[in-house]
Amino acid sequence: MARRRRPPRPGALSELPPLKILSQIAALQGLYYAAALVLMLFTALVAGNKFSLDLVFGWDTVRGDTTQGWLAGFIWVLDGGLIMAAAITALIGRSKLVLDFALSLHGIHLVVVTFYSGQLPRNTAWWFSMMAASTLSVALATWGCRYRELKPITFGGGGAASGSGGSGGTGLGI
């Protein structure tokens, strides 16, 4: 008699297909740079500075010795931490996957910045702002996903108080 193969658990192959993961990473990365572009453009216009793509793809604008450098670092923490936490919560929605997606996002950003500038970032302010953004995005997205996952599910109707459950109001379910 041949051994019966155990069927795969429900959702094992359909939950995380590679193409879906790659499309989610691409969507998060696109949102990351779109938000950074809008925020950097806004602050450059308000401050009266000239806008260039170095603000988005470079690392040398994030410095600890100038006010503009601190502002650029704050914008990266705002974008990579707060905005991406909301995006991960909306697009991914599972607290189990938050760490992977958040660190992948910031890892890809490190690769993009390194290729764009031709060298690994050397400002400690840039590294600290990226670590703060990573930590903030992981913490807030995990909280947001868990909040969504643990919300009570309502199926409509008035619940047990409506008396339409067929129990006759005895509460025994008979």
mmCIF file of N, CA and C in Angstrom, residues 18-153:
data_model
loop_
_atom_site.group_PDB
_atom_site.id
_atom_site.type_symbol
_atom_site.label_atom_id
_atom_site.label_comp_id
_atom_site.label_asym_id
_atom_site.label_seq_id
_atom_site.Cartn_x
_atom_site.Cartn_y
_atom_site.Cartn_z
ATOM 1 N N PRO A 18 6.298 34.151 -4.533
ATOM 2 C CA PRO A 18 7.419 35.082 -4.748
ATOM 3 C C PRO A 18 7.051 36.327 -5.558
ATOM 4 N N LEU A 19 6.191 36.166 -6.558
ATOM 5 C CA LEU A 19 5.820 37.318 -7.368
ATOM 6 C C LEU A 19 5.031 38.341 -6.549
ATOM 7 N N LYS A 20 4.210 37.864 -5.631
ATOM 8 C CA LYS A 20 3.452 38.770 -4.762
ATOM 9 C C LYS A 20 4.395 39.511 -3.819
ATOM 10 N N ILE A 21 5.370 38.803 -3.273
ATOM 11 C CA ILE A 21 6.336 39.435 -2.370
ATOM 12 C C ILE A 21 7.137 40.503 -3.107
ATOM 13 N N LEU A 22 7.602 40.170 -4.314
ATOM 14 C CA LEU A 22 8.371 41.144 -5.091
ATOM 15 C C LEU A 22 7.531 42.349 -5.476
ATOM 16 N N SER A 23 6.272 42.125 -5.805
ATOM 17 C CA SER A 23 5.418 43.266 -6.149
ATOM 18 C C SER A 23 5.135 44.134 -4.920
ATOM 19 N N GLN A 24 5.013 43.518 -3.745
ATOM 20 C CA GLN A 24 4.812 44.302 -2.530
ATOM 21 C C GLN A 24 6.060 45.105 -2.175
ATOM 22 N N ILE A 25 7.227 44.501 -2.350
ATOM 23 C CA ILE A 25 8.480 45.224 -2.087
ATOM 24 C C ILE A 25 8.622 46.385 -3.067
ATOM 25 N N ALA A 26 8.302 46.143 -4.352
ATOM 26 C CA ALA A 26 8.386 47.210 -5.348
ATOM 27 C C ALA A 26 7.396 48.329 -5.036
ATOM 28 N N ALA A 27 6.196 47.974 -4.596
ATOM 29 C CA ALA A 27 5.205 49.001 -4.246
ATOM 30 C C ALA A 27 5.667 49.821 -3.048
ATOM 31 N N LEU A 28 6.208 49.147 -2.023
ATOM 32 C CA LEU A 28 6.715 49.871 -0.854
ATOM 33 C C LEU A 28 7.887 50.772 -1.224
ATOM 34 N N GLN A 29 8.782 50.275 -2.067
ATOM 35 C CA GLN A 29 9.939 51.072 -2.467
ATOM 36 C C GLN A 29 9.493 52.285 -3.281
ATOM 37 N N GLY A 30 8.515 52.082 -4.154
ATOM 38 C CA GLY A 30 7.988 53.212 -4.923
ATOM 39 C C GLY A 30 7.335 54.252 -4.035
ATOM 40 N N LEU A 31 6.545 53.805 -3.058
ATOM 41 C CA LEU A 31 5.936 54.739 -2.112
ATOM 42 C C LEU A 31 6.991 55.456 -1.276
ATOM 43 N N TYR A 32 8.038 54.729 -0.906
ATOM 44 C CA TYR A 32 9.126 55.300 -0.111
ATOM 45 C C TYR A 32 9.772 56.466 -0.848
ATOM 46 N N TYR A 33 10.115 56.250 -2.115
ATOM 47 C CA TYR A 33 10.779 57.306 -2.873
ATOM 48 C C TYR A 33 9.813 58.397 -3.309
ATOM 49 N N ALA A 34 8.559 58.051 -3.549
ATOM 50 C CA ALA A 34 7.577 59.086 -3.888
ATOM 51 C C ALA A 34 7.356 60.020 -2.702
ATOM 52 N N ALA A 35 7.207 59.458 -1.511
ATOM 53 C CA ALA A 35 7.032 60.285 -0.314
ATOM 54 C C ALA A 35 8.288 61.106 -0.034
ATOM 55 N N ALA A 36 9.459 60.496 -0.219
ATOM 56 C CA ALA A 36 10.708 61.238 -0.009
ATOM 57 C C ALA A 36 10.834 62.378 -1.007
ATOM 58 N N LEU A 37 10.449 62.133 -2.246
ATOM 59 C CA LEU A 37 10.517 63.169 -3.269
ATOM 60 C C LEU A 37 9.604 64.344 -2.920
ATOM 61 N N VAL A 38 8.388 64.045 -2.500
ATOM 62 C CA VAL A 38 7.446 65.108 -2.142
ATOM 63 C C VAL A 38 7.942 65.878 -0.922
ATOM 64 N N LEU A 39 8.382 65.162 0.112
ATOM 65 C CA LEU A 39 8.849 65.829 1.329
ATOM 66 C C LEU A 39 10.112 66.657 1.084
ATOM 67 N N MET A 40 11.056 66.105 0.341
ATOM 68 C CA MET A 40 12.295 66.843 0.056
ATOM 69 C C MET A 40 12.033 68.052 -0.840
ATOM 70 N N LEU A 41 11.139 67.883 -1.824
ATOM 71 C CA LEU A 41 10.792 69.010 -2.690
ATOM 72 C C LEU A 41 10.119 70.119 -1.890
ATOM 73 N N PHE A 42 9.202 69.739 -1.016
ATOM 74 C CA PHE A 42 8.511 70.726 -0.182
ATOM 75 C C PHE A 42 9.489 71.479 0.710
ATOM 76 N N THR A 43 10.366 70.766 1.391
ATOM 77 C CA THR A 43 11.298 71.446 2.293
ATOM 78 C C THR A 43 12.314 72.285 1.536
ATOM 79 N N ALA A 44 12.709 71.849 0.345
ATOM 80 C CA ALA A 44 13.641 72.649 -0.444
ATOM 81 C C ALA A 44 12.969 73.946 -0.902
ATOM 82 N N LEU A 45 11.718 73.856 -1.315
ATOM 83 C CA LEU A 45 11.009 75.061 -1.749
ATOM 84 C C LEU A 45 10.750 76.008 -0.593
ATOM 85 N N VAL A 46 10.378 75.472 0.564
ATOM 86 C CA VAL A 46 10.108 76.317 1.729
ATOM 87 C C VAL A 46 11.393 76.981 2.228
ATOM 88 N N ALA A 47 12.478 76.229 2.210
ATOM 89 C CA ALA A 47 13.750 76.769 2.695
ATOM 90 C C ALA A 47 14.427 77.681 1.677
ATOM 91 N N GLY A 48 13.934 77.670 0.441
ATOM 92 C CA GLY A 48 14.532 78.506 -0.586
ATOM 93 C C GLY A 48 15.779 77.905 -1.190
ATOM 94 N N ASN A 49 15.969 76.614 -1.036
ATOM 95 C CA ASN A 49 17.134 75.924 -1.601
ATOM 96 C C ASN A 49 16.785 75.338 -2.958
ATOM 97 N N LYS A 50 17.815 75.020 -3.707
ATOM 98 C CA LYS A 50 17.628 74.384 -5.002
ATOM 99 C C LYS A 50 17.385 72.890 -4.785
ATOM 100 N N PHE A 51 16.398 72.354 -5.494
ATOM 101 C CA PHE A 51 16.098 70.931 -5.376
ATOM 102 C C PHE A 51 16.929 70.147 -6.383
ATOM 103 N N SER A 52 17.465 69.025 -5.930
ATOM 104 C CA SER A 52 18.142 68.089 -6.834
ATOM 105 C C SER A 52 17.867 66.672 -6.339
ATOM 106 N N LEU A 53 18.102 65.719 -7.198
ATOM 107 C CA LEU A 53 17.872 64.323 -6.819
ATOM 108 C C LEU A 53 18.870 63.830 -5.771
ATOM 109 N N ASP A 54 19.934 64.602 -5.553
ATOM 110 C CA ASP A 54 20.870 64.255 -4.478
ATOM 111 C C ASP A 54 20.188 64.276 -3.117
ATOM 112 N N LEU A 55 19.159 65.090 -2.974
ATOM 113 C CA LEU A 55 18.426 65.116 -1.709
ATOM 114 C C LEU A 55 17.721 63.791 -1.453
ATOM 115 N N VAL A 56 17.281 63.125 -2.512
ATOM 116 C CA VAL A 56 16.538 61.873 -2.370
ATOM 117 C C VAL A 56 17.469 60.665 -2.428
ATOM 118 N N PHE A 57 18.409 60.673 -3.363
ATOM 119 C CA PHE A 57 19.234 59.485 -3.581
ATOM 120 C C PHE A 57 20.651 59.612 -3.035
ATOM 121 N N GLY A 58 21.008 60.742 -2.513
ATOM 122 C CA GLY A 58 22.344 60.920 -1.962
ATOM 123 C C GLY A 58 22.337 60.807 -0.446
ATOM 124 N N TRP A 59 23.519 60.701 0.116
ATOM 125 C CA TRP A 59 23.627 60.588 1.566
ATOM 126 C C TRP A 59 24.309 61.790 2.192
ATOM 127 N N ASP A 60 24.968 62.612 1.394
ATOM 128 C CA ASP A 60 25.783 63.686 1.962
ATOM 129 C C ASP A 60 24.974 64.877 2.459
ATOM 130 N N THR A 61 23.666 64.946 2.165
ATOM 131 C CA THR A 61 22.856 66.052 2.687
ATOM 132 C C THR A 61 22.443 65.831 4.141
ATOM 133 N N VAL A 62 22.471 64.595 4.593
ATOM 134 C CA VAL A 62 22.137 64.295 5.992
ATOM 135 C C VAL A 62 23.420 64.456 6.803
ATOM 136 N N ARG A 63 23.495 65.558 7.509
ATOM 137 C CA ARG A 63 24.694 65.888 8.280
ATOM 138 C C ARG A 63 24.285 66.339 9.663
ATOM 139 N N GLY A 64 25.196 66.222 10.594
ATOM 140 C CA GLY A 64 24.919 66.628 11.957
ATOM 141 C C GLY A 64 25.426 68.008 12.307
ATOM 142 N N ASP A 65 26.074 68.690 11.370
ATOM 143 C CA ASP A 65 26.664 69.992 11.696
ATOM 144 C C ASP A 65 25.889 71.175 11.126
ATOM 145 N N THR A 66 24.843 70.937 10.356
ATOM 146 C CA THR A 66 24.043 72.036 9.824
ATOM 147 C C THR A 66 22.563 71.793 10.116
ATOM 148 N N THR A 67 21.807 72.867 10.112
ATOM 149 C CA THR A 67 20.371 72.753 10.335
ATOM 150 C C THR A 67 19.702 72.021 9.181
ATOM 151 N N GLN A 68 20.151 72.277 7.963
ATOM 152 C CA GLN A 68 19.591 71.583 6.804
ATOM 153 C C GLN A 68 19.881 70.084 6.857
ATOM 154 N N GLY A 69 21.029 69.717 7.391
ATOM 155 C CA GLY A 69 21.363 68.303 7.548
ATOM 156 C C GLY A 69 20.466 67.615 8.560
ATOM 157 N N TRP A 70 20.198 68.306 9.669
ATOM 158 C CA TRP A 70 19.277 67.752 10.672
ATOM 159 C C TRP A 70 17.867 67.631 10.101
ATOM 160 N N LEU A 71 17.466 68.626 9.307
ATOM 161 C CA LEU A 71 16.146 68.592 8.687
ATOM 162 C C LEU A 71 16.034 67.431 7.697
ATOM 163 N N ALA A 72 17.075 67.208 6.908
ATOM 164 C CA ALA A 72 17.067 66.079 5.970
ATOM 165 C C ALA A 72 17.007 64.749 6.721
ATOM 166 N N GLY A 73 17.729 64.643 7.819
ATOM 167 C CA GLY A 73 17.664 63.430 8.636
ATOM 168 C C GLY A 73 16.282 63.216 9.222
ATOM 169 N N PHE A 74 15.662 64.302 9.678
ATOM 170 C CA PHE A 74 14.303 64.197 10.217
ATOM 171 C C PHE A 74 13.313 63.762 9.138
ATOM 172 N N ILE A 75 13.488 64.271 7.930
ATOM 173 C CA ILE A 75 12.590 63.886 6.834
ATOM 174 C C ILE A 75 12.750 62.407 6.516
ATOM 175 N N TRP A 76 13.972 61.895 6.544
ATOM 176 C CA TRP A 76 14.167 60.461 6.292
ATOM 177 C C TRP A 76 13.557 59.619 7.404
ATOM 178 N N VAL A 77 13.640 60.087 8.635
ATOM 179 C CA VAL A 77 13.002 59.349 9.739
ATOM 180 C C VAL A 77 11.482 59.415 9.593
ATOM 181 N N LEU A 78 10.972 60.563 9.213
ATOM 182 C CA LEU A 78 9.531 60.705 8.990
ATOM 183 C C LEU A 78 9.060 59.803 7.855
ATOM 184 N N ASP A 79 9.800 59.809 6.755
ATOM 185 C CA ASP A 79 9.421 59.001 5.594
ATOM 186 C C ASP A 79 9.618 57.516 5.868
ATOM 187 N N GLY A 80 10.820 57.144 6.268
ATOM 188 C CA GLY A 80 11.125 55.733 6.466
ATOM 189 C C GLY A 80 10.492 55.133 7.699
ATOM 190 N N GLY A 81 10.165 55.962 8.677
ATOM 191 C CA GLY A 81 9.570 55.456 9.904
ATOM 192 C C GLY A 81 8.063 55.544 9.917
ATOM 193 N N LEU A 82 7.540 56.738 9.876
ATOM 194 C CA LEU A 82 6.100 56.942 10.036
ATOM 195 C C LEU A 82 5.309 56.593 8.780
ATOM 196 N N ILE A 83 5.707 57.140 7.642
ATOM 197 C CA ILE A 83 4.952 56.909 6.407
ATOM 198 C C ILE A 83 5.057 55.454 5.970
ATOM 199 N N MET A 84 6.236 54.875 6.075
ATOM 200 C CA MET A 84 6.382 53.477 5.666
ATOM 201 C C MET A 84 5.720 52.516 6.648
ATOM 202 N N ALA A 85 5.600 52.893 7.904
ATOM 203 C CA ALA A 85 4.851 52.053 8.849
ATOM 204 C C ALA A 85 3.386 51.989 8.443
ATOM 205 N N ALA A 86 2.840 53.132 8.046
ATOM 206 C CA ALA A 86 1.448 53.143 7.575
ATOM 207 C C ALA A 86 1.305 52.352 6.285
ATOM 208 N N ALA A 87 2.274 52.467 5.386
ATOM 209 C CA ALA A 87 2.221 51.731 4.121
ATOM 210 C C ALA A 87 2.343 50.227 4.343
ATOM 211 N N ILE A 88 3.233 49.823 5.231
ATOM 212 C CA ILE A 88 3.380 48.393 5.524
ATOM 213 C C ILE A 88 2.114 47.859 6.166
ATOM 214 N N THR A 89 1.533 48.632 7.059
ATOM 215 C CA THR A 89 0.291 48.197 7.699
ATOM 216 C C THR A 89 -0.821 48.057 6.667
ATOM 217 N N ALA A 90 -0.896 48.980 5.726
ATOM 218 C CA ALA A 90 -1.960 48.932 4.718
ATOM 219 C C ALA A 90 -1.708 47.864 3.657
ATOM 220 N N LEU A 91 -0.471 47.750 3.170
ATOM 221 C CA LEU A 91 -0.190 46.834 2.069
ATOM 222 C C LEU A 91 0.113 45.406 2.510
ATOM 223 N N ILE A 92 0.842 45.247 3.587
ATOM 224 C CA ILE A 92 1.260 43.913 4.018
ATOM 225 C C ILE A 92 0.249 43.352 5.002
ATOM 226 N N GLY A 93 0.002 44.059 6.080
ATOM 227 C CA GLY A 93 -1.062 43.706 7.003
ATOM 228 C C GLY A 93 -0.811 42.535 7.917
ATOM 229 N N ARG A 94 0.380 41.959 7.916
ATOM 230 C CA ARG A 94 0.673 40.844 8.813
ATOM 231 C C ARG A 94 1.884 41.194 9.656
ATOM 232 N N SER A 95 1.721 41.124 10.963
ATOM 233 C CA SER A 95 2.809 41.515 11.859
ATOM 234 C C SER A 95 4.004 40.578 11.744
ATOM 235 N N LYS A 96 3.771 39.371 11.307
ATOM 236 C CA LYS A 96 4.848 38.396 11.147
ATOM 237 C C LYS A 96 5.832 38.803 10.044
ATOM 238 N N LEU A 97 5.361 39.591 9.071
ATOM 239 C CA LEU A 97 6.181 39.960 7.920
ATOM 240 C C LEU A 97 6.756 41.367 7.995
ATOM 241 N N VAL A 98 6.422 42.108 9.038
ATOM 242 C CA VAL A 98 6.823 43.515 9.133
ATOM 243 C C VAL A 98 8.337 43.671 9.146
ATOM 244 N N LEU A 99 9.019 42.904 9.968
ATOM 245 C CA LEU A 99 10.476 43.034 10.079
ATOM 246 C C LEU A 99 11.148 42.782 8.735
ATOM 247 N N ASP A 100 10.704 41.750 8.029
ATOM 248 C CA ASP A 100 11.304 41.427 6.739
ATOM 249 C C ASP A 100 11.124 42.564 5.734
ATOM 250 N N PHE A 101 9.906 43.073 5.631
ATOM 251 C CA PHE A 101 9.641 44.113 4.639
ATOM 252 C C PHE A 101 10.294 45.434 5.022
ATOM 253 N N ALA A 102 10.284 45.793 6.278
ATOM 254 C CA ALA A 102 10.878 47.067 6.696
ATOM 255 C C ALA A 102 12.393 47.058 6.491
ATOM 256 N N LEU A 103 13.041 45.979 6.876
ATOM 257 C CA LEU A 103 14.495 45.927 6.709
ATOM 258 C C LEU A 103 14.885 45.749 5.245
ATOM 259 N N SER A 104 14.055 45.058 4.460
ATOM 260 C CA SER A 104 14.314 44.968 3.018
ATOM 261 C C SER A 104 14.228 46.342 2.375
ATOM 262 N N LEU A 105 13.241 47.120 2.777
ATOM 263 C CA LEU A 105 13.066 48.473 2.259
ATOM 264 C C LEU A 105 14.303 49.322 2.520
ATOM 265 N N HIS A 106 14.788 49.308 3.744
ATOM 266 C CA HIS A 106 15.943 50.131 4.088
ATOM 267 C C HIS A 106 17.244 49.550 3.522
ATOM 268 N N GLY A 107 17.312 48.239 3.392
ATOM 269 C CA GLY A 107 18.481 47.620 2.755
ATOM 270 C C GLY A 107 18.578 47.972 1.279
ATOM 271 N N ILE A 108 17.450 47.954 0.595
ATOM 272 C CA ILE A 108 17.430 48.350 -0.817
ATOM 273 C C ILE A 108 17.776 49.830 -0.946
ATOM 274 N N HIS A 109 17.315 50.640 -0.005
ATOM 275 C CA HIS A 109 17.665 52.068 -0.032
ATOM 276 C C HIS A 109 19.175 52.258 0.132
ATOM 277 N N LEU A 110 19.797 51.475 0.996
ATOM 278 C CA LEU A 110 21.254 51.548 1.153
ATOM 279 C C LEU A 110 21.961 51.204 -0.154
ATOM 280 N N VAL A 111 21.494 50.176 -0.847
ATOM 281 C CA VAL A 111 22.097 49.786 -2.126
ATOM 282 C C VAL A 111 21.898 50.890 -3.167
ATOM 283 N N VAL A 112 20.700 51.459 -3.235
ATOM 284 C CA VAL A 112 20.422 52.526 -4.204
ATOM 285 C C VAL A 112 21.290 53.747 -3.924
ATOM 286 N N VAL A 113 21.381 54.135 -2.663
ATOM 287 C CA VAL A 113 22.205 55.298 -2.302
ATOM 288 C C VAL A 113 23.678 55.036 -2.608
ATOM 289 N N THR A 114 24.136 53.837 -2.346
ATOM 290 C CA THR A 114 25.532 53.502 -2.622
ATOM 291 C C THR A 114 25.819 53.538 -4.117
ATOM 292 N N PHE A 115 24.935 52.984 -4.931
ATOM 293 C CA PHE A 115 25.141 53.025 -6.381
ATOM 294 C C PHE A 115 24.999 54.434 -6.940
ATOM 295 N N TYR A 116 24.064 55.211 -6.417
ATOM 296 C CA TYR A 116 23.863 56.569 -6.913
ATOM 297 C C TYR A 116 25.069 57.458 -6.615
ATOM 298 N N SER A 117 25.571 57.373 -5.394
ATOM 299 C CA SER A 117 26.683 58.245 -5.015
ATOM 300 C C SER A 117 28.051 57.651 -5.342
ATOM 301 N N GLY A 118 28.106 56.365 -5.608
ATOM 302 C CA GLY A 118 29.379 55.738 -5.953
ATOM 303 C C GLY A 118 30.207 55.323 -4.753
ATOM 304 N N GLN A 119 29.689 55.500 -3.563
ATOM 305 C CA GLN A 119 30.420 55.080 -2.367
ATOM 306 C C GLN A 119 29.445 54.810 -1.228
ATOM 307 N N LEU A 120 29.902 54.033 -0.281
ATOM 308 C CA LEU A 120 29.099 53.721 0.894
ATOM 309 C C LEU A 120 28.944 54.986 1.742
ATOM 310 N N PRO A 121 27.755 55.232 2.292
ATOM 311 C CA PRO A 121 27.571 56.437 3.111
ATOM 312 C C PRO A 121 28.576 56.513 4.264
ATOM 313 N N ARG A 122 29.127 57.721 4.473
ATOM 314 C CA ARG A 122 30.143 57.911 5.505
ATOM 315 C C ARG A 122 29.712 58.802 6.650
ATOM 316 N N ASN A 123 28.561 59.466 6.534
ATOM 317 C CA ASN A 123 28.092 60.320 7.626
ATOM 318 C C ASN A 123 27.397 59.482 8.691
ATOM 319 N N THR A 124 27.824 59.657 9.924
ATOM 320 C CA THR A 124 27.162 58.917 10.999
ATOM 321 C C THR A 124 25.735 59.406 11.205
ATOM 322 N N ALA A 125 25.468 60.658 10.854
ATOM 323 C CA ALA A 125 24.099 61.167 10.960
ATOM 324 C C ALA A 125 23.176 60.415 10.008
ATOM 325 N N TRP A 126 23.673 60.080 8.811
ATOM 326 C CA TRP A 126 22.867 59.306 7.865
ATOM 327 C C TRP A 126 22.579 57.925 8.430
ATOM 328 N N TRP A 127 23.588 57.280 8.987
ATOM 329 C CA TRP A 127 23.402 55.939 9.548
ATOM 330 C C TRP A 127 22.439 55.967 10.738
ATOM 331 N N PHE A 128 22.585 56.975 11.604
ATOM 332 C CA PHE A 128 21.677 57.075 12.751
ATOM 333 C C PHE A 128 20.243 57.358 12.318
ATOM 334 N N SER A 129 20.063 58.196 11.311
ATOM 335 C CA SER A 129 18.701 58.475 10.847
ATOM 336 C C SER A 129 18.089 57.245 10.189
ATOM 337 N N MET A 130 18.881 56.462 9.479
ATOM 338 C CA MET A 130 18.353 55.229 8.871
ATOM 339 C C MET A 130 18.033 54.180 9.947
ATOM 340 N N MET A 131 18.873 54.100 10.973
ATOM 341 C CA MET A 131 18.570 53.165 12.076
ATOM 342 C C MET A 131 17.317 53.600 12.823
ATOM 343 N N ALA A 132 17.169 54.888 13.038
ATOM 344 C CA ALA A 132 15.967 55.387 13.712
ATOM 345 C C ALA A 132 14.728 55.144 12.856
ATOM 346 N N ALA A 133 14.847 55.365 11.545
ATOM 347 C CA ALA A 133 13.717 55.129 10.648
ATOM 348 C C ALA A 133 13.353 53.645 10.610
ATOM 349 N N SER A 134 14.355 52.781 10.568
ATOM 350 C CA SER A 134 14.094 51.327 10.567
ATOM 351 C C SER A 134 13.411 50.894 11.852
ATOM 352 N N THR A 135 13.930 51.360 12.963
ATOM 353 C CA THR A 135 13.352 50.990 14.255
ATOM 354 C C THR A 135 11.923 51.492 14.386
ATOM 355 N N LEU A 136 11.706 52.732 13.981
ATOM 356 C CA LEU A 136 10.367 53.315 14.061
ATOM 357 C C LEU A 136 9.386 52.595 13.146
ATOM 358 N N SER A 137 9.821 52.271 11.927
ATOM 359 C CA SER A 137 8.911 51.592 11.009
ATOM 360 C C SER A 137 8.575 50.191 11.495
ATOM 361 N N VAL A 138 9.544 49.470 12.035
ATOM 362 C CA VAL A 138 9.268 48.127 12.555
ATOM 363 C C VAL A 138 8.323 48.204 13.751
ATOM 364 N N ALA A 139 8.598 49.115 14.668
ATOM 365 C CA ALA A 139 7.768 49.212 15.873
ATOM 366 C C ALA A 139 6.338 49.645 15.540
ATOM 367 N N LEU A 140 6.195 50.701 14.749
ATOM 368 C CA LEU A 140 4.855 51.202 14.439
ATOM 369 C C LEU A 140 4.079 50.266 13.522
ATOM 370 N N ALA A 141 4.741 49.682 12.541
ATOM 371 C CA ALA A 141 4.035 48.762 11.640
ATOM 372 C C ALA A 141 3.635 47.481 12.359
ATOM 373 N N THR A 142 4.484 47.000 13.264
ATOM 374 C CA THR A 142 4.108 45.818 14.046
ATOM 375 C C THR A 142 2.902 46.125 14.916
ATOM 376 N N TRP A 143 2.921 47.285 15.553
ATOM 377 C CA TRP A 143 1.774 47.668 16.378
ATOM 378 C C TRP A 143 0.518 47.813 15.513
ATOM 379 N N GLY A 144 0.643 48.479 14.360
ATOM 380 C CA GLY A 144 -0.510 48.673 13.492
ATOM 381 C C GLY A 144 -1.075 47.374 12.952
ATOM 382 N N CYS A 145 -0.196 46.468 12.554
ATOM 383 C CA CYS A 145 -0.662 45.179 12.034
ATOM 384 C C CYS A 145 -1.301 44.345 13.136
ATOM 385 N N ARG A 146 -0.707 44.360 14.313
ATOM 386 C CA ARG A 146 -1.313 43.605 15.420
ATOM 387 C C ARG A 146 -2.650 44.202 15.829
ATOM 388 N N TYR A 147 -2.750 45.510 15.772
ATOM 389 C CA TYR A 147 -4.012 46.162 16.083
ATOM 390 C C TYR A 147 -5.090 45.719 15.098
ATOM 391 N N ARG A 148 -4.730 45.672 13.816
ATOM 392 C CA ARG A 148 -5.686 45.222 12.800
ATOM 393 C C ARG A 148 -5.999 43.739 12.928
ATOM 394 N N GLU A 149 -4.997 42.943 13.240
ATOM 395 C CA GLU A 149 -5.209 41.494 13.354
ATOM 396 C C GLU A 149 -6.077 41.137 14.557
ATOM 397 N N LEU A 150 -5.970 41.902 15.623
ATOM 398 C CA LEU A 150 -6.685 41.553 16.852
ATOM 399 C C LEU A 150 -8.022 42.260 17.009
ATOM 400 N N LYS A 151 -8.444 43.014 16.006
ATOM 401 C CA LYS A 151 -9.761 43.629 16.073
ATOM 402 C C LYS A 151 -10.832 42.548 16.050
ATOM 403 N N PRO A 152 -11.884 42.730 16.815
ATOM 404 C CA PRO A 152 -12.958 41.739 16.783
ATOM 405 C C PRO A 152 -13.628 41.713 15.406
ATOM 406 N N ILE A 153 -13.964 40.528 14.982
ATOM 407 C CA ILE A 153 -14.611 40.359 13.689
ATOM 408 C C ILE A 153 -16.116 40.381 13.903
#
